[in-house]
XYZ file of C-alpha atoms in Angstrom:
628
model
C 23.439 66.010 121.450
C 24.758 67.272 117.215
C 24.630 71.047 118.667
C 27.324 69.919 121.783
C 29.900 68.843 118.785
C 29.997 71.455 116.792
C 30.418 73.820 119.598
C 32.608 71.491 120.766
C 34.364 70.648 116.937
C 34.305 75.044 117.610
C 36.045 75.735 120.426
C 38.676 72.972 119.203
C 39.452 75.862 115.658
C 39.103 78.702 117.889
C 42.432 77.014 120.006
C 43.893 75.960 117.073
C 43.289 78.767 115.408
C 45.411 80.647 119.143
C 48.214 77.974 118.965
C 48.826 79.066 115.398
C 49.423 82.554 116.648
C 50.936 82.176 119.501
C 54.369 79.414 117.462
C 54.564 82.317 115.381
C 54.997 85.199 117.322
C 57.055 83.029 119.714
C 58.961 80.903 116.425
C 59.325 85.682 115.932
C 60.986 86.424 118.726
C 63.444 84.150 118.457
C 64.427 85.719 115.028
C 64.536 88.240 117.128
C 66.705 87.098 119.645
C 69.668 86.889 117.573
C 68.999 83.153 116.230
C 70.925 83.554 112.677
C 69.616 80.315 110.812
C 66.231 82.252 111.353
C 66.597 84.841 107.536
C 64.834 87.602 109.392
C 61.449 88.883 108.264
C 60.795 91.525 105.278
C 57.469 94.256 105.796
C 58.015 94.885 102.724
C 54.477 94.580 99.717
C 55.014 90.807 97.802
C 54.967 92.649 94.763
C 58.699 94.279 96.331
C 60.036 91.218 97.405
C 59.303 89.486 94.091
C 61.726 91.976 92.759
C 64.837 91.126 94.382
C 66.133 87.324 94.534
C 68.894 85.414 95.615
C 70.036 82.431 93.929
C 71.022 80.460 97.522
C 70.063 80.956 101.547
C 72.196 79.259 103.227
C 76.400 78.855 102.010
C 79.285 76.552 104.228
C 82.523 77.733 103.586
C 85.719 76.875 105.232
C 88.313 79.921 106.751
C 90.228 81.540 103.169
C 87.452 80.350 100.666
C 84.798 82.904 99.041
C 82.063 82.719 96.800
C 79.627 84.090 94.809
C 76.228 84.758 96.201
C 74.683 86.625 91.819
C 71.715 88.513 92.889
C 68.981 89.029 90.803
C 67.367 92.954 90.159
C 64.376 92.895 87.755
C 63.481 96.395 88.388
C 66.564 100.067 88.406
C 68.055 100.756 91.577
C 71.491 99.687 93.094
C 71.825 96.534 95.597
C 74.242 97.260 98.717
C 75.265 94.285 100.562
C 74.970 93.866 104.400
C 77.196 91.065 106.965
C 76.314 91.216 110.497
C 79.217 90.230 112.203
C 82.305 91.004 109.444
C 84.997 89.046 111.583
C 83.266 85.837 109.790
C 82.867 86.953 106.560
C 82.938 89.914 104.647
C 80.542 91.060 101.454
C 81.926 92.723 98.393
C 79.170 93.575 95.754
C 78.026 89.309 96.182
C 81.282 88.060 96.767
C 82.231 86.622 100.599
C 85.245 85.723 101.939
C 85.295 83.980 104.790
C 87.860 84.481 108.180
C 86.824 82.485 110.784
C 84.650 80.238 111.132
C 80.768 81.042 113.111
C 78.025 82.039 110.888
C 76.767 85.322 109.846
C 73.756 86.449 107.622
C 74.907 88.433 104.051
C 72.530 90.809 103.353
C 71.386 92.405 99.225
C 69.651 95.143 100.287
C 67.546 97.698 97.946
C 65.623 100.714 99.265
C 63.084 99.221 101.992
C 63.333 95.782 100.282
C 66.453 92.880 102.459
C 66.839 89.079 100.739
C 70.002 87.163 103.369
C 71.587 84.137 102.705
C 73.117 82.780 105.995
C 76.611 81.268 105.339
C 78.179 79.340 107.825
C 82.005 78.868 108.416
C 84.153 76.595 109.383
C 87.322 75.336 110.500
C 90.261 74.823 107.603
C 92.266 72.492 108.320
C 94.913 74.006 105.981
C 96.353 76.976 106.443
C 95.608 78.943 103.262
C 97.543 82.199 102.145
C 97.567 84.088 98.374
C 97.494 87.360 97.122
C 94.957 89.272 96.225
C 96.499 90.179 93.384
C 99.913 88.266 90.589
C 100.574 90.972 89.075
C 101.895 94.116 91.045
C 102.628 97.240 88.711
C 104.671 100.387 91.318
C 107.062 103.223 89.818
C 111.043 103.620 90.229
C 110.975 104.474 94.073
C 107.338 103.969 94.394
C 106.001 101.903 98.230
C 102.305 100.232 98.793
C 101.430 96.829 100.953
C 100.653 94.244 99.250
C 97.298 92.980 99.690
C 97.275 89.124 101.024
C 94.911 86.890 102.744
C 96.734 84.665 105.674
C 94.457 82.249 107.366
C 96.217 80.838 110.421
C 96.375 78.328 111.841
C 98.482 79.084 114.809
C 99.139 82.391 115.553
C 102.768 82.018 113.258
C 105.360 85.277 111.283
C 104.888 85.403 108.296
C 108.177 85.777 106.374
C 109.412 87.887 103.249
C 111.710 88.332 101.013
C 112.920 89.599 97.955
C 114.085 87.644 94.712
C 116.252 91.048 93.461
C 116.418 92.896 96.682
C 118.583 95.414 94.661
C 115.182 95.659 92.471
C 112.352 95.366 94.936
C 113.099 95.631 98.742
C 110.030 94.153 100.978
C 109.537 94.559 105.114
C 108.590 91.866 107.489
C 105.492 94.866 106.780
C 104.777 93.054 102.995
C 105.653 97.239 101.781
C 108.040 96.556 99.160
C 108.949 99.597 96.710
C 110.956 99.554 93.584
C 114.603 100.289 93.767
C 115.436 100.567 90.189
C 113.356 99.511 86.839
C 112.744 96.062 86.474
C 111.072 93.377 87.924
C 111.477 91.082 91.351
C 109.336 87.757 92.403
C 107.581 88.559 96.395
C 107.583 85.535 98.389
C 106.231 85.200 101.273
C 105.933 81.896 104.120
C 104.208 80.502 106.788
C 103.415 77.363 108.492
C 104.678 75.732 105.058
C 102.630 77.168 102.406
C 104.545 79.747 100.067
C 102.348 82.645 98.045
C 104.024 84.257 95.665
C 104.231 87.727 93.071
C 105.390 88.553 89.691
C 106.372 92.499 91.076
C 107.473 95.148 87.727
C 109.475 98.523 88.725
C 108.677 100.871 86.171
C 109.693 104.482 85.130
C 108.988 107.504 88.144
C 106.451 110.096 87.053
C 107.704 113.075 85.640
C 104.707 114.780 83.811
C 101.230 114.796 83.455
C 99.583 116.444 80.000
C 96.046 116.443 79.884
C 93.374 116.949 76.447
C 92.575 120.469 78.490
C 94.545 123.216 80.291
C 91.628 125.241 80.520
C 86.735 123.992 80.126
C 83.516 125.513 80.880
C 80.547 122.998 81.027
C 76.925 123.618 82.136
C 75.604 123.025 85.526
C 74.662 119.216 85.146
C 76.700 118.845 81.696
C 79.695 116.388 81.643
C 83.490 116.676 79.283
C 85.574 114.361 79.613
C 89.214 114.649 80.253
C 92.156 112.619 79.412
C 95.198 112.499 81.046
C 99.186 110.711 79.503
C 102.043 110.406 81.881
C 105.271 110.914 80.764
C 107.824 109.075 79.866
C 105.858 107.094 78.828
C 106.477 103.750 79.699
C 105.124 105.167 83.949
C 102.443 103.993 84.390
C 99.903 105.476 83.016
C 96.731 106.120 85.459
C 96.182 108.422 87.292
C 93.630 110.304 90.090
C 91.710 112.365 89.693
C 89.853 115.386 92.185
C 88.134 118.298 92.885
C 88.815 121.571 94.103
C 84.935 121.790 95.353
C 82.621 118.463 94.649
C 79.693 120.998 94.957
C 80.407 122.316 91.774
C 82.106 120.151 90.023
C 82.055 116.503 90.305
C 85.088 113.922 88.626
C 84.580 110.012 88.225
C 87.360 108.160 88.745
C 87.647 107.965 85.064
C 88.021 111.098 84.102
C 84.197 112.643 83.335
C 83.163 115.789 85.285
C 80.289 116.828 85.675
C 79.053 120.670 86.549
C 76.545 121.001 89.818
C 76.614 124.732 89.974
C 77.719 127.724 88.401
C 81.435 128.120 90.052
C 84.740 128.029 89.303
C 87.366 124.745 90.794
C 90.395 123.158 89.944
C 90.229 119.529 89.064
C 93.928 117.288 89.980
C 95.064 114.700 87.718
C 97.815 112.820 90.289
C 99.448 110.155 88.401
C 99.763 107.093 90.975
C 102.908 106.889 92.549
C 101.843 110.995 93.377
C 105.382 111.838 92.143
C 103.270 114.423 89.711
C 100.788 116.262 88.740
C 97.921 118.643 86.145
C 95.951 121.126 86.608
C 92.779 121.502 84.636
C 90.961 124.886 85.250
C 87.312 124.387 84.944
C 84.632 127.242 85.162
C 80.996 125.981 85.814
C 78.524 128.703 83.787
C 75.007 128.258 81.936
C 76.634 130.744 78.932
C 77.638 129.800 75.968
C 81.893 129.885 74.874
C 83.200 131.308 77.755
C 86.274 129.434 76.503
C 87.810 131.282 73.540
C 89.622 133.238 75.999
C 91.073 131.230 78.108
C 91.797 128.914 75.530
C 95.856 127.355 75.708
C 95.134 128.048 72.281
C 93.212 130.567 69.340
C 92.969 130.982 65.763
C 93.038 134.439 64.346
C 92.614 136.554 61.111
C 94.907 139.489 60.384
C 92.710 143.081 61.417
C 90.730 139.997 64.469
C 91.146 141.127 67.732
C 90.219 139.411 71.074
C 90.211 139.638 74.730
C 92.263 137.597 77.236
C 91.113 139.100 80.544
C 89.656 136.630 82.344
C 93.243 135.164 82.124
C 94.055 136.898 85.141
C 92.281 134.280 86.878
C 94.905 132.111 85.949
C 97.006 133.673 87.916
C 95.468 133.946 91.285
C 93.548 137.131 91.069
C 90.843 139.028 89.233
C 91.994 142.446 89.591
C 93.917 144.308 86.168
C 96.521 146.564 87.675
C 98.088 142.922 89.074
C 98.807 141.968 85.969
C 101.371 142.840 82.842
C 101.192 141.643 79.667
C 103.309 140.429 77.107
C 103.294 139.076 73.176
C 106.120 137.693 72.005
C 106.487 138.964 68.074
C 103.955 142.340 68.534
C 104.391 141.734 64.891
C 102.239 138.553 64.871
C 100.089 139.713 67.456
C 99.989 142.841 69.708
C 98.350 142.989 73.335
C 97.922 146.483 75.441
C 97.357 146.623 79.699
C 93.815 145.270 79.633
C 94.364 142.085 77.977
C 93.269 143.294 74.088
C 95.286 140.825 71.229
C 95.288 142.299 67.747
C 96.484 140.420 65.142
C 99.209 141.894 63.234
C 100.602 139.785 60.846
C 100.732 136.390 59.200
C 102.398 133.324 62.331
C 102.643 132.387 66.227
C 103.598 134.364 68.825
C 102.702 133.636 72.819
C 100.926 135.913 74.811
C 101.375 136.131 78.621
C 100.055 137.436 81.375
C 102.519 137.437 84.921
C 101.377 138.487 88.046
C 103.331 141.752 88.841
C 103.559 140.491 93.465
C 103.405 135.758 92.853
C 105.364 135.615 89.393
C 102.790 133.060 88.480
C 101.669 133.895 84.658
C 99.929 131.882 82.426
C 99.965 131.932 78.313
C 97.940 131.927 75.318
C 99.365 130.761 71.775
C 98.229 133.714 69.259
C 97.408 131.708 65.011
C 97.226 134.048 63.224
C 95.946 133.805 59.333
C 95.754 135.717 56.061
C 92.436 136.786 56.053
C 92.406 136.960 52.236
C 89.338 139.149 51.617
C 90.856 141.759 52.761
C 93.941 141.215 50.215
C 92.432 140.757 46.820
C 92.765 143.596 45.769
C 97.220 143.220 46.108
C 98.825 142.301 43.243
C 101.002 139.228 45.122
C 98.534 138.750 47.323
C 100.450 135.397 50.268
C 100.055 131.703 49.380
C 96.755 130.504 51.452
C 97.033 126.584 53.199
C 93.885 125.265 52.071
C 92.748 122.358 55.047
C 93.320 118.414 54.072
C 92.739 116.024 55.809
C 92.493 111.922 55.536
C 90.304 109.376 56.400
C 91.019 106.726 57.472
C 89.381 103.939 60.705
C 90.838 105.017 63.760
C 91.403 102.686 66.448
C 92.146 103.076 69.532
C 94.473 102.267 72.578
C 93.676 103.241 75.562
C 91.779 100.208 76.658
C 93.524 97.111 74.813
C 97.114 98.008 73.969
C 98.256 101.011 76.697
C 102.016 99.862 74.919
C 100.479 99.113 71.289
C 100.493 102.874 69.658
C 103.291 101.700 66.595
C 101.078 98.180 66.050
C 97.638 100.573 65.962
C 99.036 103.034 63.560
C 100.148 100.743 61.470
C 96.691 99.143 61.604
C 94.708 101.822 60.714
C 97.262 101.805 57.632
C 97.013 99.268 56.588
C 93.149 98.726 57.193
C 92.181 102.661 55.332
C 94.918 99.794 52.063
C 92.287 97.594 52.441
C 95.089 94.751 53.508
C 93.536 93.684 56.006
C 94.974 93.378 59.212
C 93.837 93.647 62.721
C 96.032 94.699 65.480
C 96.364 91.518 67.305
C 96.923 90.054 63.958
C 99.974 92.806 63.176
C 101.159 92.048 67.177
C 101.293 88.678 67.156
C 101.665 87.028 63.910
C 104.526 90.096 62.284
C 105.918 92.680 64.987
C 108.924 90.866 67.319
C 108.787 90.747 70.029
C 110.978 90.840 73.016
C 111.099 90.205 76.921
C 110.853 93.538 79.091
C 113.566 94.513 79.691
C 115.213 92.907 82.904
C 118.852 92.375 85.558
C 120.969 89.520 84.786
C 123.910 90.057 87.011
C 123.396 92.928 87.660
C 123.125 94.556 85.062
C 120.102 95.304 83.178
C 120.146 93.990 79.643
C 117.100 93.780 77.203
C 116.510 93.426 72.989
C 116.663 97.025 70.708
C 113.729 99.063 69.953
C 115.510 100.066 66.907
C 114.583 95.958 65.698
C 111.874 94.319 68.246
C 109.250 95.857 70.225
C 110.390 94.860 73.976
C 107.247 93.792 76.708
C 104.369 93.019 75.518
C 102.204 95.687 73.714
C 99.668 94.800 75.514
C 100.888 95.912 78.716
C 101.345 99.186 80.505
C 105.367 96.998 80.910
C 105.849 97.609 77.677
C 107.799 100.459 75.922
C 107.279 100.740 72.028
C 109.905 100.751 68.308
C 110.822 102.643 66.320
C 110.494 102.715 62.244
C 112.821 99.786 61.285
C 110.745 96.872 63.763
C 108.252 98.251 62.412
C 109.787 98.246 58.203
C 111.246 94.626 59.131
C 107.595 93.877 59.965
C 105.990 94.888 57.001
C 107.668 92.812 54.850
C 107.229 89.856 56.039
C 103.414 90.434 54.411
C 103.242 93.936 52.772
C 103.571 93.010 48.776
C 105.929 94.932 47.304
C 105.417 95.109 44.056
C 101.951 96.875 44.742
C 103.327 98.076 47.397
C 106.291 100.288 48.139
C 107.313 101.085 51.191
C 109.804 104.098 52.787
C 110.779 104.679 55.698
C 112.960 107.469 57.825
C 114.719 108.955 60.634
C 117.543 111.400 61.676
C 121.305 110.288 61.771
C 122.381 113.044 63.029
C 120.397 112.773 66.118
C 119.796 109.085 66.122
C 122.887 107.873 65.249
C 121.335 104.438 63.696
C 123.471 104.233 60.411
C 123.498 100.632 60.122
C 119.642 100.619 60.310
C 119.672 102.621 56.705
C 119.933 99.074 54.566
C 116.375 97.414 54.143
C 116.384 94.454 51.195
C 113.051 95.809 49.091
C 112.540 99.179 51.741
C 113.533 103.064 50.849
C 115.389 104.714 53.304
C 115.528 109.039 54.138
C 117.815 110.741 56.335
C 115.012 113.243 57.937
C 118.362 115.293 59.662
C 117.233 117.882 57.277
C 113.178 116.891 56.688
C 110.846 119.043 58.613
C 107.302 117.223 58.550
C 105.407 120.047 56.194
C 107.796 117.937 53.609
C 106.004 114.931 54.599
C 102.818 116.672 53.563
C 103.933 118.187 50.549
C 105.416 114.365 49.533
C 102.458 111.704 50.917
C 99.244 114.107 52.447
C 99.231 115.746 49.424
C 98.538 112.481 47.487
C 96.291 110.624 49.645
C 98.699 108.591 51.397
C 98.861 108.742 55.830
C 101.393 108.745 56.965
C 102.966 106.066 60.461
C 104.407 109.423 61.938
C 106.855 109.155 65.377
C 106.069 112.147 67.164
C 105.793 113.449 71.437
C 102.215 112.095 74.006
C 102.627 115.862 74.149
C 102.859 117.820 71.744
C 99.954 120.122 72.726
C 102.958 121.854 75.672
C 105.635 122.509 72.809
C 108.140 124.116 75.482
C 109.354 120.502 76.978
C 109.673 119.163 72.927
C 112.134 119.396 70.440
C 115.108 117.872 72.178
C 115.138 113.923 72.497
C 114.532 113.141 76.349
C 116.578 110.322 77.595
C 113.910 108.014 79.347
C 115.452 104.236 80.683
C 117.582 102.792 79.599
C 119.063 99.124 79.081
C 122.200 97.196 77.803
C 121.135 96.026 73.959
C 121.171 91.730 74.402
C 124.531 90.594 74.418
C 125.734 93.424 73.377
C 128.490 96.665 75.731
C 125.805 98.855 73.461
C 124.118 100.909 75.603
C 120.262 101.924 74.883
C 118.336 105.352 76.151
C 114.246 104.453 76.182
C 113.103 108.357 74.224
C 110.269 109.084 77.915
C 107.939 110.862 75.592
C 108.022 108.785 71.830
C 104.836 108.375 70.501
C 103.453 106.644 67.763
C 100.350 107.752 65.349
C 99.195 107.960 61.909
C 99.727 111.782 59.888
C 96.542 112.784 57.894
C 96.530 115.940 57.017
C 97.584 119.407 57.631
C 96.014 123.211 57.520
C 98.216 126.878 58.186
C 97.384 126.529 62.517
C 97.255 122.572 62.625
C 98.572 119.443 61.657
C 96.245 116.697 62.032
C 96.205 112.821 63.315
C 94.252 110.139 64.063
C 96.186 109.527 67.321
C 95.438 106.192 69.384
C 95.518 108.268 72.051
C 92.706 111.327 71.305
C 90.814 110.763 68.516
C 90.109 110.801 65.100
C 92.001 113.948 63.013
C 93.156 115.486 66.498
C 94.393 118.945 66.405
C 98.671 119.965 66.533
C 99.044 123.572 66.674
C 102.276 123.003 63.284
C 104.857 124.237 65.763
C 104.716 121.979 67.747
C 104.792 118.069 65.697
C 107.627 120.536 64.552
C 110.089 120.247 67.099
C 108.462 116.438 68.556
C 109.211 114.715 65.118
C 112.901 115.952 66.075
C 112.218 114.820 69.661
C 111.964 111.595 68.420
C 114.025 111.293 65.200
C 112.222 112.396 62.959
C 110.353 108.700 62.127
C 108.452 107.833 59.590
C 107.190 105.053 57.639
C 105.368 105.626 54.910
C 103.208 103.283 52.689
C 102.612 103.633 48.969
C 100.394 102.148 46.686
C 102.630 101.474 42.655
C 100.559 102.473 40.256
C 99.443 99.090 38.417
C 101.646 100.240 35.041
C 104.861 100.069 36.792
C 103.924 97.209 39.458
C 105.529 94.803 36.639
C 108.117 95.901 36.144
C 111.298 96.398 39.084
C 111.390 98.475 41.750
C 114.503 100.492 42.325
C 116.083 99.927 46.114
C 116.567 103.202 46.498
C 118.712 102.550 50.344
C 121.159 104.367 51.509
């Protein structure tokens, strides 16, 4: 009897196990049939499953709502997000946006591992209408479709309007166009709900400059290109493109990665699409390939260099297709094969021109005297020694897009041990006023000779000139220990009313050169706050003020015109061929050709500010004000 009971018990256990298997198979079948309440099973190993997890497995939202799903990955790799019903809810890097009532499964994928969250979207009883961005920046003549989220209760038409249609126009499809510089508020209304965003219209891009015109990079090597857009108050963002990504790729930030040997072009196009620049990129394993393709080369007298491969820049590889020319054969000569010989001190421009198409490329040759070659000469030419000051460096790109004047001033203050940060200088001492805007159809704004128009921490800003910086400095610099000197060219600026600032010394720079600033200040260890152009590498577009935006000074009838390429940096040194700058847009001790800097200095009214410590024995005496 006992044996029979044990046999029955064993049979009962086997039947229960079989039922369990059937139940599991049934549940799997239900999941496969698309039941959204069931999270899909995974066939990965247990250790793999532990590497990826979600903070939520179920989520309920109203239409129009968003929520963040956080995925934790303990291994290296990239998480990919998926939704099985994008009409119900979308997912972007873990951010879920509910669109319509229903259910969907949001899945985080890492390799073969998948972890999911069931999202239930319920109907929102209130219409939802919002812009994805509160502020939008476009250029004059630029157009874009505004991005918005609209969850309607009924299929009502959206109504669009601009607060000033003379500045920004808007179609009933939500496409805006910048007409003139300024700002306007765009409003969209539906079902009693209104959303608004502010549109800032910046100047149209006229020119894009790159930190290099051509470069070499090794396979698997990287190099970064910097881009500036002119006018300086235009939108600075650019779009990068490689003509052949299989040879070299370029990232959104301008980092070029070599893939395989070859030649390509990297193009930087302004955000509004109105200007572009090209860099010639050669991917090669050979070192020092770029010497003969540089936009400037320094030689000693008697030296030579072959520029033969420059003919590639005009679209050919045949020497018979091109002609060569030197604009000063007494400095450097060039033969029909592109071989350059340095003759005498100075600068010469070598040009290669395609005889059929007329396309040309240029290289500046800067020649220094070879001291050894003249050691037996009775009166050898003077030799200019290199002097470069080591001062703190601050880059403006991330936090101060239009704050080059404040950044440069802060570098100089920190050099002298005056503890003032860029933010402190802007917030406490610089006179910052509103960005120029239209009032009754007339664009008005503050005077950059006195104040900063706009926001130095934003691309919605201009800049300011030397008297404005002096006025800020005098609010906190102890003039018994430091003298402040500033200058600009009255001949070109015509702003004689700003030459009398108490406790500061004015110099008319109408006949001053950058070399004079070096003799006066750099030789004595004094860096100089320097106004130049943001494209000093391009001498052919410098030298004369380039008109940019204009407006009427507040409460006056005086019309002010901004200089399109204005840039402020710190002059820190020089040698025979270059001036050196702490450039907030580039790097520490960045070199620019002397001729380009001299032209740039004049193009923005030859402005400078110098802070000079007063020797202790003089600081107790009374200062003399030499205002002009």
